[in-house]
Amino acid sequence: MEALFFILFGAIAVGGAVMVVTRRHPMVSALYLILTLFAVAALFVLRHAHFLAAIQVIIYAGAVVVLFIFVIMLINVPESRLPVERATIVRVAGVIAAGLLILESAVLARRFAMPKAPVSGVGTVEAVGRALFTDYLLAFEVTSVLLLAAVIGAIALSNKKL
Amino acid sequence: MEALARSLVNFVPVLGGVPLWTITLLVMVASAAVVLVFALTFEGVGSLVLRKVAGDIQARIGPNRVGPNGMLQFLADGVKLVLKEDIIPARADRLLFRLAPYFVFVGSFAAFVVVPFGVGLIAADLNIGIYYVMAVTSLVVVGILLAGWSSNNKWALLGGMRAAAQIVSYEIPVGMALIPAVLVAGSLSLQAIVKSQGGLFGIFGWNLFHDPFAFFSFLLYFTAAQAETNQTPFDLPEAESELVSGYNVEYSGIRFGLFFLAEFGDMFIVAALATACFLGGWNVPFVSVAALPPVWGNLLSLGVFLGKAFTMVLIMMWVRWTLPRLRVDQLMRMSWKYMVPLTFVNLLGVSLWLLLFHGKGIPQMIASLFG
């Protein structure tokens, strides 16, 4: 049962990702990106990592993609003037890179077998919170200082007179 | 769900031959259908009540033609919306134009699944309940943006932009104002949050009366949520006087109806979250609902929950017809300069309170004074 859902959502995620890079219109690409993100969130749910799934949707689908859509809407390039990728070399390189990626993941999957049953207590609120405030406390605090600096920088850049 | 399916098999032995997961799946589909029917009924009746309340507040009669006292107006509206021609503007992006209302409706309806209607009446008691609501409602922004953009209409585009900016801005104070309830209960599950507000103190067990910061965060939540769902003092995305009707201006027929239903759905979600997180949810004062026979316990708790939630909805309508609309810059300033800092200070206050007084609220402290 679980394997069935895994294959289903995995296929949706991969298919959506392929559509993101092949669609001509950026708005359609952004929508497929949302589909992919939701499918990945469903994969998290299958591994009992509900918190990660919710955060994935809130941050990526709710904030990042909305930002993308905002930019696409504001620039609003007419369909007839969208650039088309014509260089054959880029396409060939893309196919080779994709092949290498699939090969690499196959090798990795063979070396580190996937755990059969969901590991309990990974990706829940409690587990993520405990990990953040014990093992990764320094990295967590440094990241928050970095983000604070970025916020202050953005305000300083956008509003010179403050 | 699986436990429910198992008890169903015990109850009806004929089902024993069917694989358990089929029954579990059917139970899931059935409970989702029940929630959907409730949501649609609420949204229909809600639209009638909204117009009646508007009539009362503006000293006029309101709808009074269809059925006794206009009671069947919402049915007539529904039939009209379904039968009307579905017009797609010639220059619109046809696929995205047709897709957008579903994003909005699904985003709003999916949140109903975790609403704790009663002791055992919850379609799915997720352990991340509150985050789930925030996650699925983020689909609404995408739908509104798509609707605004794909209509190929300046007003729709402006409305969509405003709506997205507003929802993204007010998502932060909404989330931050709900966290005090999570901290007091020690869980993100809505059912656990409601349970933590029961006990000996009756209505003083509610998170609302837990400490001053919790009371304040209820007010912050209610204001911010009103803005996040584009209700009237903050309904700039629709602003009839300047934007005609905003992102849904080009929509007609049932596609418009879906936007409309989603708006009422959002109203109920806001009211239900306020009830569950701050107003004691389905707890009945001085009665242990869980100890009653399941049927009576569920009915009683359902009645109490719906009573509280509908009262909140009525208050939202009252606010809606009383206050004038803000300006765009005032709206943004209110979120980023006032509500966000206030919710952060408030969160700090609740955390300090819980730390200093070992998680005790004011009622417990008063009770311990008298031994």
Tab-separated table of C-alpha atoms in Angstrom, chain A residues 7-100:
chain	number	residue	atom	x	y	z
A	7	ILE	CA	5.480	5.295	-6.580
A	8	LEU	CA	2.391	7.423	-7.337
A	9	PHE	CA	3.633	10.584	-5.588
A	10	GLY	CA	7.209	10.007	-6.729
A	11	ALA	CA	6.004	9.812	-10.332
A	12	ILE	CA	3.940	12.989	-9.879
A	13	ALA	CA	6.950	14.790	-8.395
A	14	VAL	CA	9.323	13.729	-11.168
A	15	GLY	CA	6.743	14.318	-13.901
A	16	GLY	CA	5.959	17.775	-12.511
A	17	ALA	CA	9.655	18.606	-12.368
A	18	VAL	CA	10.098	17.583	-16.005
A	19	MET	CA	7.151	19.780	-16.972
A	20	VAL	CA	8.644	22.718	-15.035
A	21	VAL	CA	11.739	22.751	-17.241
A	22	THR	CA	10.017	21.904	-20.529
A	23	ARG	CA	6.974	24.246	-20.519
A	24	ARG	CA	7.260	27.375	-22.627
A	25	HIS	CA	5.264	29.735	-20.459
A	26	PRO	CA	6.834	30.587	-17.070
A	27	MET	CA	3.399	30.788	-15.390
A	28	VAL	CA	2.607	27.189	-16.356
A	29	SER	CA	6.071	26.160	-15.142
A	30	ALA	CA	5.366	27.795	-11.785
A	31	LEU	CA	2.119	25.821	-11.476
A	32	TYR	CA	3.879	22.542	-12.187
A	33	LEU	CA	6.430	23.528	-9.553
A	34	ILE	CA	3.571	23.732	-7.037
A	35	LEU	CA	2.433	20.259	-8.103
A	36	THR	CA	5.952	18.915	-7.572
A	37	LEU	CA	6.236	20.565	-4.166
A	38	PHE	CA	2.921	19.079	-3.042
A	39	ALA	CA	3.967	15.622	-4.251
A	40	VAL	CA	7.228	15.908	-2.283
A	41	ALA	CA	5.206	16.976	0.770
A	42	ALA	CA	3.077	13.843	0.293
A	43	LEU	CA	6.284	11.773	0.231
A	44	PHE	CA	7.248	13.352	3.575
A	45	VAL	CA	3.836	12.390	4.958
A	46	LEU	CA	4.401	8.786	3.837
A	47	ARG	CA	7.596	8.786	5.924
A	48	HIS	CA	5.556	10.144	8.899
A	49	ALA	CA	7.404	13.480	8.749
A	50	HIS	CA	4.235	15.581	8.959
A	51	PHE	CA	5.956	18.696	10.198
A	52	LEU	CA	8.410	18.718	7.306
A	53	ALA	CA	5.508	18.232	4.883
A	54	ALA	CA	3.600	21.214	6.281
A	55	ILE	CA	6.686	23.423	6.360
A	56	GLN	CA	7.509	22.377	2.798
A	57	VAL	CA	4.093	23.530	1.602
A	58	ILE	CA	3.993	26.718	3.711
A	59	ILE	CA	7.465	27.925	2.748
A	60	TYR	CA	7.822	26.744	-0.839
A	61	ALA	CA	4.289	26.628	-2.250
A	62	GLY	CA	2.962	29.418	-0.016
A	63	ALA	CA	5.823	31.887	-0.140
A	64	VAL	CA	8.542	31.080	-2.681
A	65	VAL	CA	6.312	30.137	-5.618
A	66	VAL	CA	3.982	33.043	-4.821
A	67	LEU	CA	7.026	35.292	-5.140
A	68	PHE	CA	7.866	33.668	-8.500
A	69	ILE	CA	4.303	34.200	-9.725
A	70	PHE	CA	4.447	37.804	-8.549
A	71	VAL	CA	7.568	38.426	-10.617
A	72	ILE	CA	6.150	36.639	-13.671
A	73	MET	CA	2.983	38.716	-13.393
A	74	LEU	CA	4.830	42.002	-12.986
A	75	ILE	CA	7.175	41.407	-15.911
A	76	ASN	CA	4.299	39.951	-17.970
A	77	VAL	CA	6.110	39.033	-21.185
A	78	PRO	CA	3.618	38.446	-24.042
A	79	GLU	CA	3.565	34.865	-25.265
A	80	SER	CA	4.918	35.796	-28.710
A	81	ARG	CA	8.073	37.316	-27.213
A	82	LEU	CA	9.025	34.497	-24.888
A	83	PRO	CA	12.548	33.284	-25.635
A	84	VAL	CA	12.925	29.783	-27.086
A	85	GLU	CA	15.945	27.658	-26.264
A	86	ARG	CA	17.331	26.582	-29.645
A	87	ALA	CA	20.937	25.582	-28.964
A	88	THR	CA	21.213	21.806	-29.536
A	89	ILE	CA	24.358	21.588	-27.409
A	90	VAL	CA	22.427	22.744	-24.316
A	91	ARG	CA	19.768	20.087	-24.856
A	92	VAL	CA	22.350	17.344	-25.324
A	93	ALA	CA	24.171	18.504	-22.198
A	94	GLY	CA	20.876	18.466	-20.323
A	95	VAL	CA	20.103	14.898	-21.333
A	96	ILE	CA	23.626	13.764	-20.344
A	97	ALA	CA	23.342	15.529	-16.970
A	98	ALA	CA	19.954	13.938	-16.329
A	99	GLY	CA	21.360	10.505	-17.206
A	100	LEU	CA	24.279	10.982	-14.841
